[in-house]
Each structure stands twice: as structure tokens, then as C-alpha cells.
Short mmCIF file of C-alpha atoms in Angstrom, two decimals:
data_model
loop_
_atom_site.label_atom_id
_atom_site.label_comp_id
_atom_site.label_asym_id
_atom_site.label_seq_id
_atom_site.Cartn_x
_atom_site.Cartn_y
_atom_site.Cartn_z
CA MET A 1 -48.55 9.96 -25.08
CA ALA A 2 -45.88 7.26 -24.95
CA GLY A 3 -43.58 9.44 -27.06
CA ASN A 4 -44.02 12.41 -24.73
CA GLU A 5 -43.26 10.23 -21.72
CA ASN A 6 -40.11 8.88 -23.35
CA ASP A 7 -38.97 12.40 -24.24
CA ALA A 8 -39.55 13.57 -20.66
CA LEU A 9 -37.58 10.61 -19.29
CA LEU A 10 -34.68 11.22 -21.71
CA ALA A 11 -34.69 14.94 -20.83
CA ARG A 12 -34.40 14.10 -17.11
CA GLU A 13 -31.56 11.66 -17.80
CA VAL A 14 -29.71 14.27 -19.87
CA ALA A 15 -30.12 16.89 -17.11
CA GLU A 16 -28.87 14.46 -14.46
CA LEU A 17 -25.82 13.50 -16.53
CA GLU A 18 -25.01 17.19 -17.05
CA ARG A 19 -25.10 17.72 -13.29
CA LEU A 20 -22.86 14.71 -12.69
CA LEU A 21 -20.43 15.86 -15.38
CA ALA A 22 -20.05 19.23 -13.63
CA GLN A 23 -18.85 17.42 -10.48
CA VAL A 24 -16.50 14.88 -12.07
CA GLN A 25 -12.78 15.44 -11.43
CA CYS A 26 -11.14 12.34 -12.92
CA ASP A 27 -10.44 12.45 -16.67
CA GLY A 28 -11.54 8.85 -17.19
CA ASN A 29 -14.91 9.38 -15.52
CA ARG A 30 -15.38 12.66 -17.41
CA ARG A 31 -14.69 10.89 -20.71
CA ASP A 32 -17.18 8.08 -19.94
CA LEU A 33 -19.86 10.52 -18.78
CA THR A 34 -19.38 12.72 -21.87
CA GLN A 35 -19.82 9.69 -24.14
CA LEU A 36 -23.02 8.62 -22.36
CA LEU A 37 -24.37 12.21 -22.35
CA THR A 38 -23.75 12.58 -26.12
CA THR A 39 -25.63 9.32 -26.80
CA LYS A 40 -28.60 10.40 -24.66
CA GLN A 41 -28.73 13.81 -26.35
CA GLN A 42 -28.75 12.17 -29.79
CA LEU A 43 -31.62 9.89 -28.73
CA LEU A 44 -33.60 12.83 -27.36
CA ARG A 45 -33.14 14.93 -30.53
CA ALA A 46 -34.14 12.01 -32.76
CA SER A 47 -37.23 11.26 -30.64
CA GLN A 48 -38.33 14.90 -30.66
CA ALA A 49 -37.84 15.09 -34.44
CA ASN A 50 -40.03 12.00 -34.89
CA ALA A 51 -42.72 13.54 -32.69
CA VAL A 52 -42.77 16.77 -34.74
CA ALA A 53 -42.96 14.83 -37.99
CA ALA A 54 -45.85 12.74 -36.66
CA ASP A 55 -47.84 15.88 -35.76
CA GLU A 56 -47.59 17.40 -39.28
CA PRO A 57 -50.49 16.66 -41.72
CA GLU A 58 -49.70 14.06 -44.33
CA PRO A 59 -49.39 15.54 -47.86
CA MET A 60 -51.84 14.52 -50.58
CA THR A 61 -50.05 12.05 -52.78
CA VAL A 62 -50.76 9.02 -54.86
CA ASP A 63 -47.50 7.44 -53.73
CA SER A 64 -48.34 4.96 -50.99
CA THR A 65 -44.70 4.24 -50.19
CA GLU A 66 -43.99 5.04 -46.55
CA PRO A 67 -40.84 7.05 -45.76
CA PRO A 68 -38.03 5.00 -44.25
CA THR A 69 -37.85 4.91 -40.47
CA PRO A 70 -34.78 6.82 -39.24
CA THR A 71 -32.13 4.62 -37.68
CA LEU A 72 -31.31 5.67 -34.13
CA PRO A 73 -27.77 5.22 -32.78
CA LYS A 74 -27.48 2.27 -30.46
CA PRO A 75 -26.51 3.53 -26.99
CA THR A 76 -23.26 2.21 -25.65
CA PRO A 77 -23.56 0.97 -22.04
CA VAL A 78 -21.21 2.95 -19.80
CA LYS A 79 -20.52 2.06 -16.19
CA VAL A 80 -19.73 5.16 -14.16
CA GLY A 81 -18.12 4.97 -10.74
CA ALA A 82 -15.05 6.04 -8.77
CA HIS A 83 -14.04 2.50 -7.94
CA PRO A 84 -14.26 -0.90 -9.68
CA ALA A 85 -16.98 -3.18 -8.33
CA LYS A 86 -15.76 -5.25 -5.40
CA PRO A 87 -17.38 -7.97 -3.31
CA SER A 88 -18.42 -5.45 -0.64
CA ASP A 89 -20.30 -3.22 -3.10
CA VAL A 90 -24.07 -3.55 -2.88
CA GLY A 91 -25.55 -3.20 -6.40
CA GLU A 92 -24.17 -0.73 -8.92
CA ASP A 93 -22.88 2.52 -7.42
CA VAL A 94 -22.79 5.48 -9.83
CA HIS A 95 -21.59 8.06 -7.29
CA VAL A 96 -18.20 9.74 -7.54
CA TYR A 97 -16.24 9.60 -4.26
CA THR A 98 -13.41 11.40 -2.56
CA GLU A 99 -11.22 8.92 -0.70
CA ILE A 100 -10.92 9.33 3.08
CA SER A 101 -7.19 9.07 3.74
CA ARG A 102 -6.93 10.40 7.31
CA PHE A 103 -8.16 8.04 9.99
CA GLY A 104 -6.86 6.15 13.04
CA TRP A 105 -7.43 2.68 14.42
CA GLU A 106 -6.73 0.69 17.58
CA ASP A 107 -7.05 -2.90 18.77
CA GLU A 108 -8.52 -3.15 22.26
CA GLY A 109 -6.08 -5.98 22.85
CA TYR A 110 -5.82 -9.71 23.53
CA GLY A 111 -9.05 -11.18 24.85
CA LYS A 112 -11.03 -8.11 23.81
CA ASP A 113 -13.75 -8.15 21.17
CA LYS A 114 -13.30 -4.93 19.24
CA VAL A 115 -11.03 -3.10 16.82
CA MET A 116 -11.97 0.58 16.49
CA VAL A 117 -11.54 2.82 13.44
CA HIS A 118 -11.88 6.57 14.01
CA ILE A 119 -12.47 9.28 11.38
CA MET A 120 -12.10 12.66 13.10
CA SER A 121 -10.86 14.97 10.34
CA GLY A 122 -12.30 16.28 7.11
CA ILE A 123 -15.96 15.33 7.74
CA ASP A 124 -17.21 18.29 9.79
CA GLY A 125 -21.01 18.38 9.87
CA VAL A 126 -21.47 14.68 9.06
CA GLY A 127 -23.81 14.35 12.03
CA ASP A 128 -26.24 16.81 10.44
CA LEU A 129 -26.77 14.64 7.34
CA PRO A 130 -29.92 12.49 6.96
CA LYS A 131 -29.40 9.03 8.45
CA GLU A 132 -29.62 7.34 5.05
CA ASN A 133 -26.71 9.40 3.70
CA VAL A 134 -24.15 7.51 5.82
CA SER A 135 -23.78 3.73 5.46
CA CYS A 136 -21.19 1.05 6.19
CA HIS A 137 -21.24 -2.43 4.68
CA PHE A 138 -19.33 -5.23 6.40
CA THR A 139 -18.08 -8.64 5.23
CA LYS A 140 -15.90 -11.10 7.13
CA ASP A 141 -12.72 -9.44 5.80
CA SER A 142 -13.74 -5.91 4.73
CA PHE A 143 -15.73 -2.78 5.49
CA ASP A 144 -17.00 -0.05 3.16
CA LEU A 145 -18.05 3.33 4.60
CA LYS A 146 -19.90 5.80 2.32
CA ILE A 147 -20.93 9.40 3.04
CA LEU A 148 -23.21 11.10 0.51
CA GLY A 149 -23.79 14.83 0.03
CA LEU A 150 -21.41 16.27 2.65
CA GLY A 151 -20.53 19.79 1.53
CA GLY A 152 -21.49 18.92 -2.04
CA LYS A 153 -19.15 15.87 -2.14
CA ASN A 154 -19.33 12.13 -1.47
CA TYR A 155 -16.70 10.42 0.69
CA ARG A 156 -15.61 6.79 1.02
CA LEU A 157 -13.34 4.67 3.20
CA VAL A 158 -13.13 1.04 2.04
CA LYS A 159 -10.70 -1.56 3.37
CA HIS A 160 -10.39 -5.10 2.01
CA HIS A 161 -8.25 -7.98 3.35
CA LEU A 162 -8.51 -7.00 7.04
CA ASP A 163 -5.74 -8.36 9.26
CA LYS A 164 -8.13 -10.87 10.86
CA GLU A 165 -11.70 -11.97 10.22
CA ILE A 166 -14.59 -10.02 11.76
CA ASN A 167 -18.22 -10.80 12.55
CA PRO A 168 -20.23 -8.67 10.08
CA SER A 169 -23.52 -8.94 11.97
CA LYS A 170 -21.98 -7.58 15.19
CA SER A 171 -19.83 -4.91 13.55
CA SER A 172 -21.31 -1.39 13.49
CA PHE A 173 -20.67 2.32 13.06
CA ARG A 174 -21.66 5.43 14.96
CA VAL A 175 -22.05 8.97 13.61
CA LYS A 176 -21.29 11.98 15.81
CA LYS A 177 -21.43 15.69 14.92
CA ASN A 178 -17.99 15.88 13.29
CA ARG A 179 -16.69 12.31 13.40
CA ILE A 180 -17.50 8.64 12.78
CA ALA A 181 -16.47 5.59 14.84
CA ILE A 182 -16.47 2.14 13.20
CA THR A 183 -16.51 -0.95 15.46
CA LEU A 184 -15.04 -4.12 13.91
CA TRP A 185 -16.12 -7.10 16.04
CA LYS A 186 -13.44 -9.79 16.08
CA GLU A 187 -14.45 -13.27 15.04
CA ASP A 188 -11.90 -14.56 17.58
CA ASN A 189 -11.06 -12.29 20.51
CA HIS A 190 -7.83 -14.20 21.13
CA ASN A 191 -6.41 -12.49 18.05
CA THR A 192 -4.32 -9.34 18.27
CA TRP A 193 -4.24 -7.22 15.11
CA MET A 194 -0.75 -6.21 13.98
CA ASN A 195 -2.15 -4.02 11.17
CA LEU A 196 -5.59 -2.89 10.05
CA THR A 197 -5.17 -4.78 6.75
CA ALA A 198 -3.04 -7.79 5.93
CA LYS A 199 0.37 -6.83 4.49
CA ASN A 200 0.48 -9.72 2.02
CA PRO A 201 -3.05 -11.20 1.81
CA ASN A 202 -2.18 -13.53 -1.09
CA LYS A 203 1.28 -14.55 0.12
CA PRO A 204 1.62 -18.11 1.47
CA ARG A 205 2.82 -18.41 5.04
CA GLY A 206 6.52 -19.06 5.42
CA ALA A 207 7.38 -17.61 2.00
CA ASN A 208 10.85 -16.09 1.81
CA SER A 209 11.11 -12.28 1.78
CA LYS A 210 13.94 -10.00 0.68
CA ASP A 211 12.95 -7.57 3.46
CA PRO A 212 14.40 -8.81 6.78
CA ALA A 213 11.95 -6.72 8.82
CA ALA A 214 9.03 -8.16 6.89
CA GLY A 215 10.41 -11.65 7.44
CA ILE A 216 10.59 -11.09 11.19
CA MET A 217 7.03 -9.74 11.20
CA ASP A 218 5.80 -12.77 9.25
CA MET A 219 7.55 -15.05 11.71
CA MET A 220 5.99 -13.28 14.71
CA LYS A 221 2.53 -13.47 13.15
CA GLU A 222 3.02 -17.18 12.42
CA MET A 223 4.14 -17.78 16.02
CA TYR A 224 1.11 -15.84 17.24
CA ASP A 225 -1.39 -17.68 15.05
CA GLU A 226 -0.01 -21.10 15.95
CA GLY A 227 0.91 -20.44 19.60
CA ASP A 228 -1.01 -21.28 22.76
CA ASP A 229 -2.80 -18.66 24.88
CA GLU A 230 0.31 -17.85 26.90
CA MET A 231 2.37 -17.33 23.74
CA LYS A 232 -0.35 -15.08 22.27
CA ARG A 233 -0.50 -12.98 25.45
CA THR A 234 3.29 -12.56 25.46
CA ILE A 235 3.45 -11.49 21.79
CA ALA A 236 0.41 -9.22 22.15
CA LYS A 237 1.97 -7.50 25.17
CA ALA A 238 5.28 -6.98 23.35
CA TRP A 239 3.48 -5.62 20.29
CA SER A 240 1.37 -3.21 22.37
CA GLU A 241 4.46 -1.90 24.19
CA SER A 242 6.22 -1.40 20.83
CA ARG A 243 3.28 0.60 19.46
CA GLU A 244 3.15 2.76 22.60
CA LYS A 245 6.83 3.57 22.24
CA GLN A 246 6.35 4.47 18.55
CA ALA A 247 3.40 6.73 19.42
CA ALA A 248 5.43 8.44 22.15
CA GLY A 249 8.20 9.10 19.63
CA GLY A 250 5.78 10.72 17.17
CA ALA A 251 5.47 7.78 14.77
CA LEU A 252 2.07 7.03 13.25
#
């Protein structure tokens, strides 16, 4: 009975890998899946062959030497996924994702608690999915949105190194019929976000830059971070006005 159960389990694994392989688009993932599928198929064939041999009557012989046990190939562990594991990943994720590249965001402003991220294109019908098919994991400097089984595909929007720290327990997301809104709750509402993610997360403050515009931006951010409330309000107002002018001129 144990052999039959093992064969049934291997057969299900082979069938699932064949389904995944039919959906894979990236060459690297296809290569890894093919390798794993081949190994599973070899194990299944060997197990079935052993089961057939065990069911056949033993021949009458005076030779008591038992036949050698066939050596099965050792399966090679293969990790399948569209993205390398990152701190925000919960467990091992074997799904293949399409990256969400079209979204918008806005900071409510100085003294306000929230930064909003809006996904309004390319996810029509997301509100009809089961609740468990849409999830968003938050850390103090990242969020990871996953959508499973939308139109036969899986979608993901993950952002690390956010411009400022957030409160993961207060951050949330909301699913509507054809869109998703993510609420990032600021750890400090006196902060104004210049960008959704930090431009140079590993760069020390005050480091020289060959890009004059980047140097000015770094200086403004340093003034903002170290300034008093009045200085922060002044810089936040100037930044908001600059963004409004860019939006009016058609800039993203």
C-alpha cells in the first residue's frame, strides 16, 4: 500500500509540474522546472517498475542470492520562483508572477499620516477574486502585493527601501472591482516623501555626486530631515507645488 501511495503522490507532483511548465515564460524558470520534472518522472517510472516486479511470482531456483536493488537517481533540489527570496517574502513562494509596472502614488502631505499607492490599470476583475487570492505584506521599509489567478496569471508589485519608514501594523490595502488602493501609514507624519522609494538607500548622507540635480535633491532631503517644523513645512510646500506644476505639464 505504501508503494501505491508514493506512486500516486509522485504522479500528482508530475502533473502539477507539467501544468506549471505550460505557464512559464522565462527561460531560466523553464529550464529549472524541466530539470525537476525529469527527475520526478524518473522516480515515478522506477517506483512503478519496482511495484510490477514485486507483484510477479518468484521463480523456482536454488540460488538464494537476491537481485541487486536498483539505484534511484538522487533528486536535485530546485527552487522555482519569479523573484529571489527577500525579507518581505513569507515562506517559499513557487508562483510565477507578472510584474505590475503601472501604478500611481501620492503623499497626503506634511502632518498627514498616509501615503497612498493606486493600481488602476491592468487588473480588471480583481474584485471578483476570492479574498485569499489578494494579499499584501508590509515591513517598516517595504510592501509586497500579490494577486493570484487573475485571468490565468499571477501579478506582483513589490517595493523595498521605501523613502521613509512606515508602520506595518497600521498599513493596509483595499480591493475594489477593477483597482487596488494600498495605504502606507507613516511612522512619522512630519515626514514628506520625495519619492516612493529611496533613490540611494545604501549611499551615506553628504556623499558627493556627479549629478548636480541629484546633489541638490540630497541636500534638500538632508535639510528636511534635520530641520525644525517650520523648515519642514516650507520644503514640503515647495515640493508639493513643484509636483503640481510637473503634473500640469504632463510629467509623471
